[in-house]
C-alpha positions as a printed NumPy array, in Angstrom:
array([[  92.155,  -38.029, -116.482],
       [  93.071,  -35.026, -114.357],
       [  96.729,  -35.042, -113.281],
       [  97.558,  -33.442, -109.952],
       [ 100.45 ,  -31.016, -110.343],
       [ 101.274,  -28.988, -107.206],
       [ 101.027,  -25.275, -107.975],
       [ 102.356,  -23.513, -104.889],
       [ 101.001,  -22.949, -101.408],
       [  97.387,  -22.131, -100.513],
       [  98.149,  -18.662,  -99.113],
       [  96.85 ,  -16.616, -102.035],
       [  93.781,  -18.832, -102.397],
       [  92.918,  -18.382,  -98.718],
       [  93.439,  -14.616,  -99.005],
       [  91.089,  -14.548, -102.008],
       [  88.508,  -16.568, -100.06 ],
       [  88.736,  -14.203,  -97.087],
       [  88.111,  -11.266,  -99.422],
       [  85.176,  -12.87 , -101.228],
       [  83.397,  -13.856,  -98.013],
       [  84.051,  -10.424,  -96.476],
       [  82.66 ,   -8.619,  -99.538],
       [  79.626,  -10.933,  -99.758],
       [  78.771,  -10.299,  -96.099],
       [  79.29 ,   -6.558,  -96.574],
       [  76.951,   -6.501,  -99.582],
       [  74.208,   -7.997,  -97.423],
       [  74.175,   -4.818,  -95.331],
       [  73.656,   -2.412,  -98.22 ],
       [  69.923,   -3.076,  -98.458],
       [  69.332,   -2.361,  -94.767],
       [  68.205,    1.246,  -94.476],
       [  65.371,    3.451,  -93.247],
       [  64.384,    6.467,  -95.408],
       [  64.83 ,    9.97 ,  -94.041],
       [  62.071,   12.414,  -93.206],
       [  59.537,    9.937,  -91.792],
       [  57.004,   10.846,  -89.147],
       [  56.537,    8.575,  -86.113],
       [  53.961,    6.29 ,  -87.758],
       [  55.946,    5.953,  -90.973],
       [  59.117,    5.318,  -88.97 ],
       [  57.502,    2.447,  -87.06 ],
       [  56.127,    1.028,  -90.288],
       [  59.55 ,    1.224,  -91.964],
       [  61.146,   -0.657,  -89.079],
       [  58.491,   -3.38 ,  -89.324],
       [  59.136,   -3.682,  -93.061],
       [  62.826,   -4.068,  -92.261],
       [  62.307,   -7.215,  -90.157],
       [  62.33 ,   -9.683,  -93.115],
       [  65.524,   -8.018,  -94.369],
       [  67.157,   -8.404,  -90.962],
       [  66.083,  -12.049,  -90.73 ],
       [  67.465,  -12.802,  -94.219],
       [  70.644,  -10.904,  -93.336],
       [  71.136,  -12.907,  -90.119],
       [  70.538,  -16.185,  -91.959],
       [  73.017,  -15.384,  -94.729],
       [  75.689,  -14.095,  -92.343],
       [  75.38 ,  -17.387,  -90.47 ],
       [  75.601,  -19.372,  -93.7  ],
       [  78.543,  -17.427,  -95.154],
       [  80.375,  -17.334,  -91.816],
       [  79.96 ,  -21.086,  -91.459],
       [  81.243,  -21.754,  -94.961],
       [  84.196,  -19.394,  -94.451],
       [  85.108,  -21.291,  -91.277],
       [  84.77 ,  -24.639,  -93.04 ],
       [  86.911,  -23.414,  -95.959],
       [  89.711,  -22.515,  -93.513],
       [  89.233,  -25.864,  -91.79 ],
       [  89.566,  -27.793,  -95.045],
       [  92.854,  -26.05 ,  -95.818],
       [  94.249,  -26.287,  -92.262],
       [  96.886,  -28.937,  -93.102],
       [  97.267,  -28.206,  -96.809],
       [ 100.789,  -27.271,  -97.903],
       [ 100.264,  -27.099, -101.668],
       [  97.357,  -26.804, -104.101],
       [  96.887,  -28.087, -107.632],
       [  94.747,  -27.048, -110.573],
       [  91.66 ,  -28.997, -109.539],
       [  91.763,  -27.661, -105.978],
       [  92.037,  -24.114, -107.341],
       [  89.166,  -24.685, -109.786],
       [  86.856,  -26.124, -107.111],
       [  87.726,  -23.27 , -104.753],
       [  87.027,  -20.606, -107.376],
       [  83.71 ,  -22.247, -108.279],
       [  82.675,  -22.321, -104.611],
       [  83.716,  -18.706, -104.101],
       [  81.7  ,  -17.738, -107.173],
       [  78.583,  -19.167, -105.542],
       [  79.434,  -17.467, -102.231],
       [  79.681,  -14.113, -104.005],
       [  76.205,  -14.752, -105.447],
       [  74.538,  -15.257, -102.04 ],
       [  73.474,  -11.584, -101.631],
       [  71.119,  -12.012, -104.615],
       [  69.042,  -14.941, -103.262],
       [  69.177,  -13.239,  -99.853],
       [  67.465,  -10.217, -101.427],
       [  64.864,  -12.508, -102.991],
       [  64.219,  -14.147,  -99.627],
       [  63.889,  -10.775,  -97.897],
       [  61.591,   -9.195, -100.492],
       [  59.651,  -12.229, -101.732],
       [  60.092,  -14.855,  -99.018],
       [  56.51 ,  -16.017,  -99.531],
       [  57.264,  -16.984, -103.142],
       [  58.29 ,  -20.645, -103.623],
       [  60.883,  -19.752, -106.255],
       [  62.69 ,  -17.415, -103.848],
       [  63.079,  -20.187, -101.268],
       [  64.131,  -22.663, -103.973],
       [  66.763,  -20.295, -105.374],
       [  68.216,  -19.623, -101.919],
       [  68.285,  -23.316, -101.021],
       [  69.86 ,  -24.138, -104.373],
       [  72.627,  -21.585, -103.829],
       [  73.471,  -22.961, -100.371],
       [  73.339,  -26.546, -101.656],
       [  75.701,  -25.638, -104.514],
       [  78.107,  -23.963, -102.114],
       [  77.983,  -26.998,  -99.834],
       [  78.555,  -29.364, -102.747],
       [  81.64 ,  -27.353, -103.719],
       [  83.05 ,  -27.594, -100.19 ],
       [  82.266,  -31.31 , -100.051],
       [  84.018,  -31.936, -103.38 ],
       [  87.017,  -29.883, -102.25 ],
       [  87.349,  -31.808,  -98.98 ],
       [  87.   ,  -35.142, -100.806],
       [  89.663,  -34.235, -103.396],
       [  92.141,  -33.112, -100.738],
       [  91.447,  -36.265,  -98.715],
       [  92.571,  -38.357, -101.686],
       [  95.78 ,  -36.326, -102.209],
       [  97.998,  -36.661,  -99.13 ],
       [ 100.975,  -35.302, -101.104],
       [  99.327,  -31.878, -100.971],
       [  99.38 ,  -32.133,  -97.161],
       [ 102.911,  -33.578,  -96.765],
       [ 101.266,  -36.897,  -95.967],
       [  99.586,  -35.617,  -92.801],
       [  96.055,  -36.922,  -92.047],
       [  93.265,  -34.45 ,  -92.7  ],
       [  90.391,  -33.879,  -90.272],
       [  88.337,  -32.608,  -93.234],
       [  89.016,  -35.857,  -95.048],
       [  87.486,  -38.154,  -92.431],
       [  84.297,  -40.01 ,  -93.241],
       [  82.479,  -38.284,  -90.393],
       [  83.397,  -34.812,  -91.678],
       [  82.306,  -35.701,  -95.213],
       [  78.995,  -37.076,  -93.889],
       [  78.51 ,  -33.847,  -91.908],
       [  79.083,  -31.77 ,  -95.056],
       [  76.887,  -34.046,  -97.162],
       [  74.011,  -33.656,  -94.678],
       [  73.866,  -29.923,  -95.341],
       [  73.901,  -30.454,  -99.104],
       [  71.12 ,  -33.053,  -98.95 ],
       [  68.844,  -30.928,  -96.726],
       [  69.164,  -27.753,  -98.82 ],
       [  68.958,  -29.66 , -102.108],
       [  65.784,  -31.396, -100.885],
       [  64.319,  -27.981, -100.057],
       [  64.422,  -26.927, -103.712],
       [  61.602,  -29.209, -104.946],
       [  59.815,  -29.052, -101.586],
       [  59.695,  -25.251, -101.777],
       [  57.904,  -25.46 , -105.113],
       [  55.283,  -27.668, -103.452],
       [  55.086,  -26.308,  -99.893],
       [  56.225,  -22.726, -100.439],
       [  58.048,  -20.941,  -97.627],
       [  57.066,  -23.672,  -95.141],
       [  59.859,  -25.783,  -96.66 ],
       [  62.365,  -23.571,  -94.849],
       [  61.465,  -25.3  ,  -91.58 ],
       [  63.374,  -28.298,  -92.902],
       [  66.593,  -26.32 ,  -92.41 ],
       [  66.14 ,  -26.573,  -88.632],
       [  66.888,  -30.3  ,  -88.916],
       [  70.515,  -29.324,  -89.47 ],
       [  70.885,  -27.809,  -85.992],
       [  70.705,  -31.035,  -83.906],
       [  72.178,  -33.245,  -86.653],
       [  75.275,  -31.113,  -87.203],
       [  75.672,  -30.561,  -83.467],
       [  75.773,  -34.317,  -82.828],
       [  78.076,  -34.991,  -85.769],
       [  80.342,  -32.141,  -84.666],
       [  80.595,  -33.594,  -81.159],
       [  81.478,  -37.011,  -82.551],
       [  84.062,  -35.456,  -84.873],
       [  85.709,  -33.635,  -81.93 ],
       [  85.945,  -36.896,  -79.956],
       [  87.377,  -38.658,  -83.003],
       [  90.087,  -36.004,  -83.438]])
Protein backbone atom coordinates (compact mmCIF):
# COMPACT_ATOMS: atom_id res chain seq x y z
CA UNK A 1 0.00 0.00 0.00
CA UNK A 2 1.27 3.45 -0.91
CA UNK A 3 2.01 5.61 2.15
CA UNK A 4 1.53 9.35 1.79
CA UNK A 5 4.60 11.19 3.05
CA UNK A 6 4.54 14.97 2.48
CA UNK A 7 7.57 16.01 0.44
CA UNK A 8 7.54 19.80 0.44
CA UNK A 9 5.41 22.41 -1.28
CA UNK A 10 4.12 22.24 -4.86
CA UNK A 11 6.09 25.27 -6.08
CA UNK A 12 8.78 23.41 -8.02
CA UNK A 13 6.24 20.99 -9.49
CA UNK A 14 4.09 23.88 -10.74
CA UNK A 15 7.17 25.60 -12.19
CA UNK A 16 8.08 22.37 -14.01
CA UNK A 17 4.52 22.09 -15.34
CA UNK A 18 4.58 25.68 -16.58
CA UNK A 19 7.82 24.96 -18.43
CA UNK A 20 6.61 21.71 -19.99
CA UNK A 21 3.36 23.21 -21.26
CA UNK A 22 5.18 26.30 -22.57
CA UNK A 23 7.74 24.18 -24.44
CA UNK A 24 5.06 21.85 -25.84
CA UNK A 25 3.07 24.80 -27.18
CA UNK A 26 6.23 26.36 -28.61
CA UNK A 27 7.15 23.13 -30.41
CA UNK A 28 3.78 23.20 -32.16
CA UNK A 29 4.84 26.38 -33.98
CA UNK A 30 8.06 24.99 -35.42
CA UNK A 31 6.32 23.17 -38.27
CA UNK A 32 4.46 26.28 -39.42
CA UNK A 33 6.46 27.81 -42.25
CA UNK A 34 6.27 28.85 -45.90
CA UNK A 35 9.33 28.17 -48.11
CA UNK A 36 11.22 31.08 -49.62
CA UNK A 37 11.46 31.93 -53.30
CA UNK A 38 7.90 31.01 -54.32
CA UNK A 39 6.06 32.69 -57.15
CA UNK A 40 2.48 33.91 -56.63
CA UNK A 41 0.82 30.60 -57.54
CA UNK A 42 3.20 28.54 -55.42
CA UNK A 43 2.77 30.98 -52.54
CA UNK A 44 -1.02 30.60 -52.60
CA UNK A 45 -0.68 26.84 -52.81
CA UNK A 46 1.73 26.78 -49.85
CA UNK A 47 -0.71 28.80 -47.74
CA UNK A 48 -3.53 26.38 -48.61
CA UNK A 49 -1.32 23.44 -47.62
CA UNK A 50 -0.68 25.21 -44.32
CA UNK A 51 -4.37 25.25 -43.32
CA UNK A 52 -4.41 21.71 -41.81
CA UNK A 53 -1.28 22.60 -39.83
CA UNK A 54 -2.93 25.75 -38.50
CA UNK A 55 -6.10 23.85 -37.58
CA UNK A 56 -4.09 21.16 -35.74
CA UNK A 57 -2.04 23.89 -34.05
CA UNK A 58 -5.17 25.72 -32.86
CA UNK A 59 -6.68 22.48 -31.56
CA UNK A 60 -3.56 21.49 -29.63
CA UNK A 61 -3.02 24.97 -28.18
CA UNK A 62 -6.60 24.83 -26.91
CA UNK A 63 -6.06 21.36 -25.46
CA UNK A 64 -2.71 22.14 -23.82
CA UNK A 65 -3.89 25.53 -22.55
CA UNK A 66 -6.96 23.91 -21.02
CA UNK A 67 -4.92 21.21 -19.31
CA UNK A 68 -2.40 23.78 -18.03
CA UNK A 69 -5.28 25.77 -16.52
CA UNK A 70 -6.79 22.65 -14.97
CA UNK A 71 -3.40 21.62 -13.53
CA UNK A 72 -3.13 25.01 -11.78
CA UNK A 73 -6.72 24.66 -10.62
CA UNK A 74 -6.09 21.24 -9.10
CA UNK A 75 -3.15 22.60 -7.11
CA UNK A 76 -4.86 25.85 -6.07
CA UNK A 77 -5.29 24.86 -2.39
CA UNK A 78 -2.46 22.34 -2.15
CA UNK A 79 0.17 23.13 0.47
CA UNK A 80 2.29 19.98 0.23
CA UNK A 81 2.83 17.13 -2.23
CA UNK A 82 3.79 13.50 -1.70
CA UNK A 83 5.44 10.86 -3.84
CA UNK A 84 2.28 9.69 -5.57
CA UNK A 85 1.20 13.23 -6.44
CA UNK A 86 4.65 13.89 -7.90
CA UNK A 87 4.59 10.64 -9.88
CA UNK A 88 1.12 11.31 -11.34
CA UNK A 89 2.13 14.86 -12.23
CA UNK A 90 5.32 13.75 -13.98
CA UNK A 91 3.41 11.07 -15.92
CA UNK A 92 0.83 13.64 -17.05
CA UNK A 93 3.53 16.12 -18.04
CA UNK A 94 5.26 13.38 -20.02
CA UNK A 95 2.11 12.93 -22.09
CA UNK A 96 1.72 16.71 -22.49
CA UNK A 97 5.27 16.93 -23.85
CA UNK A 98 4.34 14.24 -26.39
CA UNK A 99 1.36 16.17 -27.82
CA UNK A 100 3.37 17.85 -30.64
CA UNK A 101 3.92 14.41 -32.21
CA UNK A 102 0.24 13.39 -32.60
CA UNK A 103 -0.47 17.00 -33.61
CA UNK A 104 1.98 16.54 -36.50
CA UNK A 105 0.26 13.28 -37.44
CA UNK A 106 -3.13 15.01 -37.42
CA UNK A 107 -1.83 17.87 -39.55
CA UNK A 108 -0.04 15.71 -42.13
CA UNK A 109 -2.24 12.59 -42.14
CA UNK A 110 -5.54 13.71 -40.64
CA UNK A 111 -7.43 11.48 -43.07
CA UNK A 112 -5.74 8.37 -41.66
CA UNK A 113 -7.71 6.63 -38.87
CA UNK A 114 -4.56 5.83 -36.90
CA UNK A 115 -3.60 9.52 -36.73
CA UNK A 116 -6.95 10.44 -35.18
CA UNK A 117 -6.76 7.46 -32.81
CA UNK A 118 -3.25 8.36 -31.66
CA UNK A 119 -4.23 11.99 -31.02
CA UNK A 120 -7.39 11.00 -29.15
CA UNK A 121 -5.44 8.46 -27.12
CA UNK A 122 -2.87 11.08 -26.09
CA UNK A 123 -5.56 13.53 -24.94
CA UNK A 124 -7.44 10.75 -23.12
CA UNK A 125 -4.24 9.70 -21.34
CA UNK A 126 -3.52 13.28 -20.32
CA UNK A 127 -7.08 13.65 -19.05
CA UNK A 128 -6.88 10.39 -17.13
CA UNK A 129 -3.70 11.63 -15.44
CA UNK A 130 -5.40 14.87 -14.38
CA UNK A 131 -8.45 12.96 -13.17
CA UNK A 132 -6.31 10.59 -11.09
CA UNK A 133 -4.36 13.53 -9.66
CA UNK A 134 -7.52 15.39 -8.64
CA UNK A 135 -8.99 12.22 -7.10
CA UNK A 136 -5.83 11.49 -5.08
CA UNK A 137 -5.64 15.04 -3.74
CA UNK A 138 -9.35 14.95 -2.88
CA UNK A 139 -8.70 11.96 -0.62
CA UNK A 140 -5.72 13.63 1.13
CA UNK A 141 -6.93 16.74 2.97
CA UNK A 142 -3.68 16.84 4.98
CA UNK A 143 -1.91 17.97 1.81
CA UNK A 144 -4.29 20.95 1.69
CA UNK A 145 -4.23 21.84 5.42
CA UNK A 146 -7.71 20.35 5.64
CA UNK A 147 -9.26 22.92 3.30
CA UNK A 148 -11.97 21.67 0.89
CA UNK A 149 -10.86 21.32 -2.71
CA UNK A 150 -12.94 22.53 -5.65
CA UNK A 151 -11.08 20.01 -7.83
CA UNK A 152 -12.10 17.26 -5.45
CA UNK A 153 -15.86 17.75 -5.80
CA UNK A 154 -17.92 15.10 -7.52
CA UNK A 155 -19.02 17.57 -10.18
CA UNK A 156 -15.43 18.49 -11.06
CA UNK A 157 -14.42 14.83 -11.27
CA UNK A 158 -17.43 14.08 -13.51
CA UNK A 159 -16.44 17.03 -15.72
CA UNK A 160 -12.89 15.67 -16.05
CA UNK A 161 -14.13 12.12 -16.61
CA UNK A 162 -16.38 13.29 -19.46
CA UNK A 163 -13.36 14.46 -21.44
CA UNK A 164 -11.54 11.18 -20.85
CA UNK A 165 -14.54 9.10 -21.91
CA UNK A 166 -15.16 11.10 -25.12
CA UNK A 167 -11.54 11.01 -26.30
CA UNK A 168 -11.07 7.38 -25.25
CA UNK A 169 -14.23 6.43 -27.18
CA UNK A 170 -12.80 8.19 -30.24
CA UNK A 171 -9.88 5.77 -30.41
CA UNK A 172 -11.86 2.70 -31.57
CA UNK A 173 -14.38 4.86 -33.44
CA UNK A 174 -11.57 6.45 -35.46
CA UNK A 175 -10.46 3.02 -36.63
CA UNK A 176 -14.00 2.40 -37.88
CA UNK A 177 -15.17 5.85 -39.02
CA UNK A 178 -11.84 7.50 -39.83
CA UNK A 179 -11.51 11.25 -39.39
CA UNK A 180 -15.29 11.63 -39.03
CA UNK A 181 -14.88 10.40 -35.45
CA UNK A 182 -13.40 13.79 -34.57
CA UNK A 183 -16.88 15.30 -34.71
CA UNK A 184 -17.56 13.50 -31.44
CA UNK A 185 -15.21 15.96 -29.73
CA UNK A 186 -17.76 18.74 -30.28
CA UNK A 187 -20.00 17.02 -27.72
CA UNK A 188 -17.61 18.31 -25.07
CA UNK A 189 -18.40 21.97 -25.79
CA UNK A 190 -22.01 22.08 -24.46
CA UNK A 191 -21.45 19.33 -21.86
CA UNK A 192 -18.43 20.98 -20.25
CA UNK A 193 -20.06 24.41 -20.48
CA UNK A 194 -23.10 23.19 -18.53
CA UNK A 195 -21.00 21.31 -15.99
CA UNK A 196 -18.74 24.34 -15.58
CA UNK A 197 -21.73 26.58 -14.90
CA UNK A 198 -23.05 24.16 -12.29
CA UNK A 199 -19.61 23.93 -10.69
CA UNK A 200 -19.39 27.75 -10.44
CA UNK A 201 -22.80 27.89 -8.72
CA UNK A 202 -21.76 25.11 -6.36
CA UNK A 203 -18.57 26.96 -5.36
